[in-house]
Coordinates of C-alpha atoms in Angstrom, one line a residue:
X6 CA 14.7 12.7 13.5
X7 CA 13.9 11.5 16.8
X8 CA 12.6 8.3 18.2
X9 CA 11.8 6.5 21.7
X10 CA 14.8 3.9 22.2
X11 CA 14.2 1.2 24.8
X12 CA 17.3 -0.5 26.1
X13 CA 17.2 -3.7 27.5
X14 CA 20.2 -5.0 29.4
X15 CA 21.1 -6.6 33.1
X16 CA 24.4 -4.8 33.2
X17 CA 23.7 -0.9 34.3
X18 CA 27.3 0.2 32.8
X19 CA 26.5 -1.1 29.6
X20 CA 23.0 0.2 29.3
X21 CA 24.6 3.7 30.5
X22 CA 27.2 3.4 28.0
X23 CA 24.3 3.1 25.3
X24 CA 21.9 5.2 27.0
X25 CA 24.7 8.5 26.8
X26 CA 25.2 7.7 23.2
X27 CA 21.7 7.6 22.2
X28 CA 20.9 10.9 23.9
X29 CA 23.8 12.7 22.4
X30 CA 21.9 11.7 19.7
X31 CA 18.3 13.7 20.9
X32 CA 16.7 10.0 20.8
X33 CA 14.5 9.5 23.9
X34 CA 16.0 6.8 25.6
X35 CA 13.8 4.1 28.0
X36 CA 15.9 1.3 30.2
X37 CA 14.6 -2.3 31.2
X38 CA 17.1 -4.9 33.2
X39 CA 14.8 -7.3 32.3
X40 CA 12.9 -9.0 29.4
X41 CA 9.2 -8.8 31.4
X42 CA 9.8 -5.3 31.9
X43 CA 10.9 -4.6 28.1
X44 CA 7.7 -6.6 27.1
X45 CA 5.5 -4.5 29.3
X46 CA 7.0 -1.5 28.1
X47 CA 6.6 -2.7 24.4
X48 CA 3.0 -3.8 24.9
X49 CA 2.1 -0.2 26.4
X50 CA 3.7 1.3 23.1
X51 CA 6.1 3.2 24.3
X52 CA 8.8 2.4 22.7
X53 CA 9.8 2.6 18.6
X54 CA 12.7 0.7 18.6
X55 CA 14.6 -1.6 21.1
X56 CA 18.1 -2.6 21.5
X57 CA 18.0 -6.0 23.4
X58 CA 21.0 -7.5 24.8
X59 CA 21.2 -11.3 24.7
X60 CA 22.9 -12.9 27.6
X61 CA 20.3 -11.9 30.6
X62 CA 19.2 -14.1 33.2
X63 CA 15.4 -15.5 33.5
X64 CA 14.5 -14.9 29.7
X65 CA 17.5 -14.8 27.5
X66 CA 17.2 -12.1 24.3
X67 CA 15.8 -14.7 21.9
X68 CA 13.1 -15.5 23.8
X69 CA 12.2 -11.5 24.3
X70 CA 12.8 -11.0 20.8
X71 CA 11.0 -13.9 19.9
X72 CA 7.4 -12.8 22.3
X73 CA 7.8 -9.2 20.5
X74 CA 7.4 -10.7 17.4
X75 CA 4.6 -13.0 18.0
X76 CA 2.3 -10.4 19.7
X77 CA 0.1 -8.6 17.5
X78 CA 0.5 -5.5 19.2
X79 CA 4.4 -5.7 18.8
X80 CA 5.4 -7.3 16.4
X81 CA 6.5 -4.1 13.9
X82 CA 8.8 -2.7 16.1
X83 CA 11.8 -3.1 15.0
X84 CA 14.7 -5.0 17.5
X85 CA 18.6 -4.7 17.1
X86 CA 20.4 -7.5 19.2
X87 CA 23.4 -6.0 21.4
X88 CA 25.8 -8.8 22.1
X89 CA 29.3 -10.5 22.3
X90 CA 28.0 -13.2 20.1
X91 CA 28.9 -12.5 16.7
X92 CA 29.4 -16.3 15.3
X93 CA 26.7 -17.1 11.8
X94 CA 25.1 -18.9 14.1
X95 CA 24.2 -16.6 17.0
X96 CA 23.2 -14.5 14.9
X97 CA 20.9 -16.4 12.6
X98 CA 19.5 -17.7 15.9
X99 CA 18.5 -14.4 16.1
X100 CA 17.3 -13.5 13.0
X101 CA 14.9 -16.0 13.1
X102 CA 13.4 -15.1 16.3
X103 CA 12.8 -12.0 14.5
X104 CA 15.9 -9.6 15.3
X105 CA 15.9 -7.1 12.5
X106 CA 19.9 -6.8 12.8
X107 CA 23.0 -6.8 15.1
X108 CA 25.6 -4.4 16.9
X109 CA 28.4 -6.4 18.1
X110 CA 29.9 -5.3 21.6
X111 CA 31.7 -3.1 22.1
X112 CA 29.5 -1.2 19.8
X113 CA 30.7 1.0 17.2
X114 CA 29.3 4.6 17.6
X115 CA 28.6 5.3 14.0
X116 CA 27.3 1.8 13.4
X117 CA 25.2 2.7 16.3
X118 CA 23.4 6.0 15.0
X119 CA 23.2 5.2 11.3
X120 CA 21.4 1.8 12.1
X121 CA 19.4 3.3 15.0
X122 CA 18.4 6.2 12.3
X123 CA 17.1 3.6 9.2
X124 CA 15.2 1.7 11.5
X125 CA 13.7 4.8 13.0
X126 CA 12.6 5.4 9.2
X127 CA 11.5 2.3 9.0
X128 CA 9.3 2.0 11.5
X129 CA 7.5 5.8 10.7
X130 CA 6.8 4.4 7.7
X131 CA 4.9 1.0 8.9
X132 CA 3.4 3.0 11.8
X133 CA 1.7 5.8 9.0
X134 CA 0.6 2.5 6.9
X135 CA -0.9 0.6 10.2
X136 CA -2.8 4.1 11.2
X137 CA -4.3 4.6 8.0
X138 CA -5.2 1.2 7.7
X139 CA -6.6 1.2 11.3
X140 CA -10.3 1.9 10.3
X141 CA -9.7 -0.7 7.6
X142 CA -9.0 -4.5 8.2
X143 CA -7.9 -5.1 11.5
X144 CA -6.8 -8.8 9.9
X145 CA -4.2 -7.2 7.7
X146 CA -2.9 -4.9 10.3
X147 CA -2.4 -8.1 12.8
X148 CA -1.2 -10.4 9.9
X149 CA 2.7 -11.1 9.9
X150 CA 3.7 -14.5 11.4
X151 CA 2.5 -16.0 8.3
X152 CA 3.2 -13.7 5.3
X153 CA 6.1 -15.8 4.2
X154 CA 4.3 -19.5 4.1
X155 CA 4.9 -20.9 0.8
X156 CA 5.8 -17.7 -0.8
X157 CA 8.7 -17.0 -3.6
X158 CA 10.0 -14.3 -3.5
X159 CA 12.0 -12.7 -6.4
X160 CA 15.4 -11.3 -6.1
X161 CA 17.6 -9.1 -8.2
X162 CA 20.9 -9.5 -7.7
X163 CA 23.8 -6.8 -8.9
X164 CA 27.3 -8.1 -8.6
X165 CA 29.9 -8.1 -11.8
X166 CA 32.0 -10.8 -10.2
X167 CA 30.9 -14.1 -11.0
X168 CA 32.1 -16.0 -8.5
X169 CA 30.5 -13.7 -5.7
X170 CA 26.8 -13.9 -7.4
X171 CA 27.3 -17.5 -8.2
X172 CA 27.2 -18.6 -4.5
X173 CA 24.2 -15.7 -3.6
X174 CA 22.4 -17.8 -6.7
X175 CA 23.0 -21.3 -5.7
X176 CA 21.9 -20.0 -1.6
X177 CA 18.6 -18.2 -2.5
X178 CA 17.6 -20.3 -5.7
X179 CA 15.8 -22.9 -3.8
X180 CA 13.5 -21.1 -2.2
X181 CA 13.3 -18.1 -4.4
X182 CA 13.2 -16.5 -8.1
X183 CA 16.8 -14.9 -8.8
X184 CA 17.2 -12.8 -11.4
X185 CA 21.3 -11.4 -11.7
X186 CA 22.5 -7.7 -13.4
X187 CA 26.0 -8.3 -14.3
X188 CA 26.3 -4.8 -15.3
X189 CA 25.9 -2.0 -13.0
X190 CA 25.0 0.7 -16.0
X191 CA 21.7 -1.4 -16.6
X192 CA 20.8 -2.0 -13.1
X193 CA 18.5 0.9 -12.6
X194 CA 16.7 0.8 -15.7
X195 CA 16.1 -3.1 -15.0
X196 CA 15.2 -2.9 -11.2
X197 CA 12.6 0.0 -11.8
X198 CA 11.2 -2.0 -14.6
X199 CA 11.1 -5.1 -13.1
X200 CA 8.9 -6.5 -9.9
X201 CA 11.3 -7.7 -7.2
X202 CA 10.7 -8.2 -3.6
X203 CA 14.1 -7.4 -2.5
X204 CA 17.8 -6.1 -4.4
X205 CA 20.8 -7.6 -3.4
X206 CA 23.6 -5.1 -4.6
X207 CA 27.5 -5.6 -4.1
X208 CA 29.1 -2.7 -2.9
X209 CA 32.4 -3.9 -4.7
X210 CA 30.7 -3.2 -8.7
X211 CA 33.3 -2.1 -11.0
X212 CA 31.9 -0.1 -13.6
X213 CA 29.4 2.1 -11.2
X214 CA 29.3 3.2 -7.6
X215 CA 27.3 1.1 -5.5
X216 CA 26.1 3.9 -3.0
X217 CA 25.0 5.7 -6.3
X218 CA 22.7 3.1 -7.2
X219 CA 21.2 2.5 -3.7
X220 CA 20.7 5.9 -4.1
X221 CA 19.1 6.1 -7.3
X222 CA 17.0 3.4 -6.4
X223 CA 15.7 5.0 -3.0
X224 CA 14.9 8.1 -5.4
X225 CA 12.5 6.5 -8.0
X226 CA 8.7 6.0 -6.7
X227 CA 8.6 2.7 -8.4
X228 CA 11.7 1.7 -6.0
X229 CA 11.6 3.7 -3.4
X230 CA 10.2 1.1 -0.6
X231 CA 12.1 -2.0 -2.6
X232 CA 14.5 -3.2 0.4
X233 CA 17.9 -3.1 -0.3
X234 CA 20.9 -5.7 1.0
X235 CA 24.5 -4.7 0.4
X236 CA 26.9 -7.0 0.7
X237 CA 30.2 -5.9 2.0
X238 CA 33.9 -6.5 2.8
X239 CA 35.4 -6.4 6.0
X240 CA 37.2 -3.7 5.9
X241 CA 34.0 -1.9 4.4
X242 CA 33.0 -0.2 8.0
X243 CA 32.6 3.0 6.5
X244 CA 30.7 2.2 3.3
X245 CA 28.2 0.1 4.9
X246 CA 27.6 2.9 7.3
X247 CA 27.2 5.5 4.4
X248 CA 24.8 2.9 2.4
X249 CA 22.7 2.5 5.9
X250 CA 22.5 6.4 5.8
X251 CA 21.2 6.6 2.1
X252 CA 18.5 4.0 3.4
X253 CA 20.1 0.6 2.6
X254 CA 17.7 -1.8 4.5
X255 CA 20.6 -4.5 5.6
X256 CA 23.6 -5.6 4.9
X257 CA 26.0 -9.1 5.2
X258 CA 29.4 -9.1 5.4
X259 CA 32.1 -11.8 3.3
X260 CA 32.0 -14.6 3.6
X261 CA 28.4 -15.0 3.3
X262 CA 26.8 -17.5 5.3
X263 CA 24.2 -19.2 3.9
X264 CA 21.9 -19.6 7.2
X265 CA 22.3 -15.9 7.8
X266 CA 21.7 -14.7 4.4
X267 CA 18.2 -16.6 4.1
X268 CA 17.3 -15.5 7.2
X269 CA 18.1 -11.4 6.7
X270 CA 16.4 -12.4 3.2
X271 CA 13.4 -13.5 4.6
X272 CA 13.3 -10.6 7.6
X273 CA 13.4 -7.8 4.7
X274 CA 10.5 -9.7 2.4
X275 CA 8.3 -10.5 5.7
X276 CA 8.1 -7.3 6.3
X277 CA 7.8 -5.5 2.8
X278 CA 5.2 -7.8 2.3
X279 CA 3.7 -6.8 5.3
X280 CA 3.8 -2.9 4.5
X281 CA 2.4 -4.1 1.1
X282 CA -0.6 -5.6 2.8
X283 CA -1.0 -2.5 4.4
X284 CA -0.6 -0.3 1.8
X285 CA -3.7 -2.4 0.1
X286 CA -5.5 -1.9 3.2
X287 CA -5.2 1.6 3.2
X288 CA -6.0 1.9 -0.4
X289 CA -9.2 -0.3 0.1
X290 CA -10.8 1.9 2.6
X291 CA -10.0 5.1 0.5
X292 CA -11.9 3.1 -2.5
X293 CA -14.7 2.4 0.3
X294 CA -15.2 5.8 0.9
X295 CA -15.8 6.5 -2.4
X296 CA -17.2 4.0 -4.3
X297 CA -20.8 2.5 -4.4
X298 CA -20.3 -1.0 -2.8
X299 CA -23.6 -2.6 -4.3
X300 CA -22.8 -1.3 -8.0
X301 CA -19.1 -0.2 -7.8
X302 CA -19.6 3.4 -9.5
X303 CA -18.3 6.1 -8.1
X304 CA -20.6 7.5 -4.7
X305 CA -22.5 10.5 -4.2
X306 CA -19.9 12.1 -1.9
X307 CA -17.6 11.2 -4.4
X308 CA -19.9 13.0 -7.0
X309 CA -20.3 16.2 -5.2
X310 CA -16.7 16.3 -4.4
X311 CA -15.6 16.2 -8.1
X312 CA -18.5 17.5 -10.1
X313 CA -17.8 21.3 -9.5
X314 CA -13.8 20.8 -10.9
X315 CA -15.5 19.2 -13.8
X316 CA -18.2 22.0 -14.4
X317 CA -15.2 24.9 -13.6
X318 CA -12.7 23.2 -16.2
X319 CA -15.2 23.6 -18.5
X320 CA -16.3 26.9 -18.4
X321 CA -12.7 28.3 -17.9
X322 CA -12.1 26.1 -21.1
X323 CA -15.0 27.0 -23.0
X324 CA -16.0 23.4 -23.6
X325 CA -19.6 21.9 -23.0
X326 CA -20.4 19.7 -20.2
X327 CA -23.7 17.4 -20.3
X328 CA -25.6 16.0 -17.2
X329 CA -27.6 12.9 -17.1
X330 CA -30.0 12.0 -14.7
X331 CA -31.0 8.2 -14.8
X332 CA -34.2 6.6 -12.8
X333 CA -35.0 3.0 -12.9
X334 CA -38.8 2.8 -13.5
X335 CA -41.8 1.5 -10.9
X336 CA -38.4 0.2 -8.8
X337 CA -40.7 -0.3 -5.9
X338 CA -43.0 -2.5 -7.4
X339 CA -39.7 -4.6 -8.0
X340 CA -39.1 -4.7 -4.5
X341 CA -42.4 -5.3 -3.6
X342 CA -42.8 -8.1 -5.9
X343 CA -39.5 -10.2 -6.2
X344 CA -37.8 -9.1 -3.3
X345 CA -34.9 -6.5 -1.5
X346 CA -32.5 -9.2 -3.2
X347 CA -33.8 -9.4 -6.9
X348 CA -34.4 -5.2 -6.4
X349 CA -30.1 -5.5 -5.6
X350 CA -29.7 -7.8 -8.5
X351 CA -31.5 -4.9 -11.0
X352 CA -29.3 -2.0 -9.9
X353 CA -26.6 -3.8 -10.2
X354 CA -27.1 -5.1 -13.9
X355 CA -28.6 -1.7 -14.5
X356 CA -24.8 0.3 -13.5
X357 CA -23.1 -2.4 -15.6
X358 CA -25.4 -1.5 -18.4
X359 CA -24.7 2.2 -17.8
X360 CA -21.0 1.9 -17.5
X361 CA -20.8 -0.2 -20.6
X362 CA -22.7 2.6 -22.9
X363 CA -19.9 5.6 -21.3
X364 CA -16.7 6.6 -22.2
X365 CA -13.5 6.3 -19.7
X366 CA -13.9 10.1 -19.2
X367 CA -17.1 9.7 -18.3
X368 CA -18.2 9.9 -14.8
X369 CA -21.0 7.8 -13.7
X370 CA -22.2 7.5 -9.9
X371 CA -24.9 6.1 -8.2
X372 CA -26.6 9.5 -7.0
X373 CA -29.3 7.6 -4.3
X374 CA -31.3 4.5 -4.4
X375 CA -32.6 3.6 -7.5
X376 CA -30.9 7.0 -9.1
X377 CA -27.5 7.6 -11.1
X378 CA -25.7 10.5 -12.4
X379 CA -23.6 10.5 -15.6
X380 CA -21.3 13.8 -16.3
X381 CA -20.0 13.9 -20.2
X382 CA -16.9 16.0 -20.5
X383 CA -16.6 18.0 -23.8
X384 CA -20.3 16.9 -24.7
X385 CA -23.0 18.8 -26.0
X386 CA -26.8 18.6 -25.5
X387 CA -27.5 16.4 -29.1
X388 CA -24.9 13.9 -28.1
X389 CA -25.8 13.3 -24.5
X390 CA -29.4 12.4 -25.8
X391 CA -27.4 10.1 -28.0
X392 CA -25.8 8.6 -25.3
X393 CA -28.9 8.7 -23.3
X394 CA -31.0 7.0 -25.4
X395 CA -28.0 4.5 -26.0
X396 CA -28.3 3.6 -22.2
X397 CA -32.0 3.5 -22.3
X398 CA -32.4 0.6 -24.9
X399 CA -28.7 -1.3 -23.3
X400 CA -31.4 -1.4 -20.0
X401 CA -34.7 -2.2 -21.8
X402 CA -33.3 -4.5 -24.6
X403 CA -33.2 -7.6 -22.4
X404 CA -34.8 -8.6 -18.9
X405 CA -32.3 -8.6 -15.5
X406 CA -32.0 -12.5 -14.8
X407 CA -31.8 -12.5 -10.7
X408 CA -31.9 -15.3 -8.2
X409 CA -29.9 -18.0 -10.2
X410 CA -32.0 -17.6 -13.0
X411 CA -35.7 -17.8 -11.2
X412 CA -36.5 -14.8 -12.3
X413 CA -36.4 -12.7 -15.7
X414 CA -37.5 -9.0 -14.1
X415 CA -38.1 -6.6 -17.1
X416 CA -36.2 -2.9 -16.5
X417 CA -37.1 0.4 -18.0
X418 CA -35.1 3.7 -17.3
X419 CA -36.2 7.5 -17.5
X420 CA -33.3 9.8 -18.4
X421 CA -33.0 13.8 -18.0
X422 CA -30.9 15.7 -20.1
X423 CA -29.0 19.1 -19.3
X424 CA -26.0 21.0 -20.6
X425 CA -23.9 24.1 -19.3
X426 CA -26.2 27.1 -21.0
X427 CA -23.4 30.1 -20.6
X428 CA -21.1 31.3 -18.3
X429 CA -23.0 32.4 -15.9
X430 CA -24.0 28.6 -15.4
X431 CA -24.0 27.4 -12.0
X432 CA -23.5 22.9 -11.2
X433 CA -26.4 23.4 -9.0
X434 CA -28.2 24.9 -11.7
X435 CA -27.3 22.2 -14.1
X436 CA -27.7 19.4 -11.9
X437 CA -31.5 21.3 -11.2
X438 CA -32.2 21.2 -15.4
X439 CA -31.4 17.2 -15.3
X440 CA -33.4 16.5 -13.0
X441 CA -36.1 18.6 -13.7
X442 CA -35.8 16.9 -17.3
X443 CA -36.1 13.3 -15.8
X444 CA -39.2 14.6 -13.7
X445 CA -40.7 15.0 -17.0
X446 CA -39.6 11.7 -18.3
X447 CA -41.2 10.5 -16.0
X448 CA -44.5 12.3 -16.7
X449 CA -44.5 11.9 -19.9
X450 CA -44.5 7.5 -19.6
X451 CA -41.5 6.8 -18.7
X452 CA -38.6 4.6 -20.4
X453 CA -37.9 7.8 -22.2
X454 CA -35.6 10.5 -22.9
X455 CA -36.0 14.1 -22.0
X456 CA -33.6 17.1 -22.7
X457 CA -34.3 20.1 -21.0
X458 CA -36.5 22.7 -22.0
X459 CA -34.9 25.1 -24.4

């Protein structure tokens, strides 16, 4: 795992110091004395993480920190403040400005790598969610500062001693939902099956290991990006190390604070929520690819993408397959008369209708214009006229009402009819029958249903 490390710092020993450690490390290391320059060098993305030191003249590291996280462009890269402050308060100050965590001076080597390392898979993760979402909502991608307003989030707490969770509860009740797994045996079971934002596990649990179950947890798909906080004794150095390895998310040492444990709180949940957005994003545009966006069926690229699987299962299962080809009738006259709009309003109602008369394993696109498709797994050619016909009165049984009720626009529908013959069957072939069948629908008068020939 690699990563491009900016260090920001006035004092060249100490950004040396970090700068041998990093590379011993094969992290790409950048340097900046000042907090312009690390801005400029964040704006030009160049950097993945940065490691900010706080005492610097001109602009102090809250106030770098605090621009990084309020630029659009910056604002998910990840920042770890390097400093002899170490008081709640310091670094609360910090976490508010947006610092994702803290390495105290003189900074612990281990402590070093194993927090540089689960930020580094942190921010792969957001940078794969912003690409994909890239061609998506630009909003979402740029949307941060606020994700938090007026939000609760929910918490699952696991800690067996009561006084410990007692004072998490009474800290993060306020402003959030708290549930609390006194028993470490259940915890798994109850964490995948509930819907938390963030799990707050103490790595002092008597009846399991905590590591294990941060590492369980990271394991499942349901849990696997659910942020984890451990919460640690001082002399716990090496197990909070270990748990930052197995992709523990942060961590707070005893006695907890209150102001620092809202604020690492509320750092973790901003920023799932965040990835959450995207994630939505990026599932959006792979639905927009694919989906009609006037009817909400299925496309045709969608449709010539999948229709061949669904022909080759069934021939390799010996099963029949059925094509429908579905027309609205005199659809330009519709247009002509009431309108582009109205015309909208009758292919919609019209794939509603369709999708209503199908089964789930059904799959139903708009094929072009005015046209749909409907393939009928494990159907033969006597009850996909059934189904067709089914369809056909669902359309002509009652008139589309468009335009707020002006208008009552009477629909007909021709319908072709094919199945899979033999083996020796082709889609094309298939898909040819259909349409030849609605051709003759067509002929024949229209609002009918025509198998093809035998």
């Amino acid at each position: 795992m690699t990563a491009r490390i900016l260090v920001v710092d006035d004092v060249p020993t100490n950004v040396k110091l970090l700068e041998a450690r990093l590379m011993a490390e094969y992290f790409h290391v950048l340097t900046a004395s000042n907090g312009q320059s690390a801005l400029s060098i964040c704006q030009d993305g160049q950097c993945d993480i940065v490691l900010l030191d706080v005492l610097m003249p001109e602009m102090d590291g809250f106030e770098v920190c605090r621009k990084i996280k309020e630029n659009p462009a910056t604002m998910h890269i990840p920042v770890v403040m390097v400093t002899a402050l170490d008081s709640p308060e310091d670094r609360v100050r910090g976490l508010e400005a947006g610092a994702d965590d803290f390495l105290t001076k003189p900074v612990n080597d281990l402590a070093l790598v194993t927090r540089v390392k689960s930020l580094v898979r942190l921010k792969m993760l957001t940078d794969d969610l912003r690409m994909r979402a890239a061609s998506g909502d630009e909003l979402v991608i740029n949307n941060f500062q606020n994700l938090d307003e007026g939000r609760r989030g929910k918490v699952v707490i696991v800690d067996d001693r009561v006084s410990s969770y007692e004072k998490v509860v009474r800290i993060l009740s306020e402003r959030h939902d708290v549930d609390v797994i006194t028993n470490g045996n259940d915890a798994l079971i109850r964490i995948a099956e509930g819907d938390h934002d963030i799990a707050v596990i103490s790595l002092n649990l008597n009846d399991v290991d905590s590591l294990r179950l941060c590492s369980h947890i990271r394991s499942l798909e349901r849990t696997r990006t659910l942020p984890i906080l451990v919460i640690a004794d001082g002399e716990q150095e090496s197990l909070v190390s270990r748990a930052v390895e197995l992709g523990v998310n942060d961590y707070i040492r005893r006695p907890v604070d209150a102001h620092e444990l809202k604020a690492r709180i509320a750092t973790q949940m901003k920023r799932r929520w965040y990835n959450e957005c995207l994630r939505e994003s990026v599932q959006q545009t792979i639905e927009m690819a694919v989906k009609d966006p006037l009817t909400d069926l299925h496309n045709r690229r969608y449709f010539e993408n999948h229709f061949s699987s669904l022909f080759e299962k069934a021939i390799s299962a010996s099963k029949p397959l059925s094509a429908i080809m579905c027309d609205i009738d005199h659809f330009k006259a519709v247009n002509d008369t009431y309108g582009h709009d109205v015309g909208d309003s009758v292919i919609r109602e019209c794939s509603l209708r369709i999708r209503k008369s199908i089964r789930n394993i059904d799959l139903a696109c708009r094929y072009g214009g005015e046209e749909f498709v409907i393939v009928m797994p494990d159907t033969n050619i006597e009850l996909a006229k059934v189904v067709a016909e089914r369809i056909r009165l669902e359309v002509c049984a009652h008139p589309v009402i468009a335009a707020n009720g002006s208008h009552q626009v009477p629909v007909t529908v021709s319908m072709g009819v094919a199945c899979i013959e033999e083996t020796y069957d082709t889609p094309e072939k298939l898909l040819k029958r259909a349409d030849v069948a609605l051709y003759n629908a067509k002929r024949d008068g229209r609002n009918r249903v025509v198998a093809e020939a035998a």
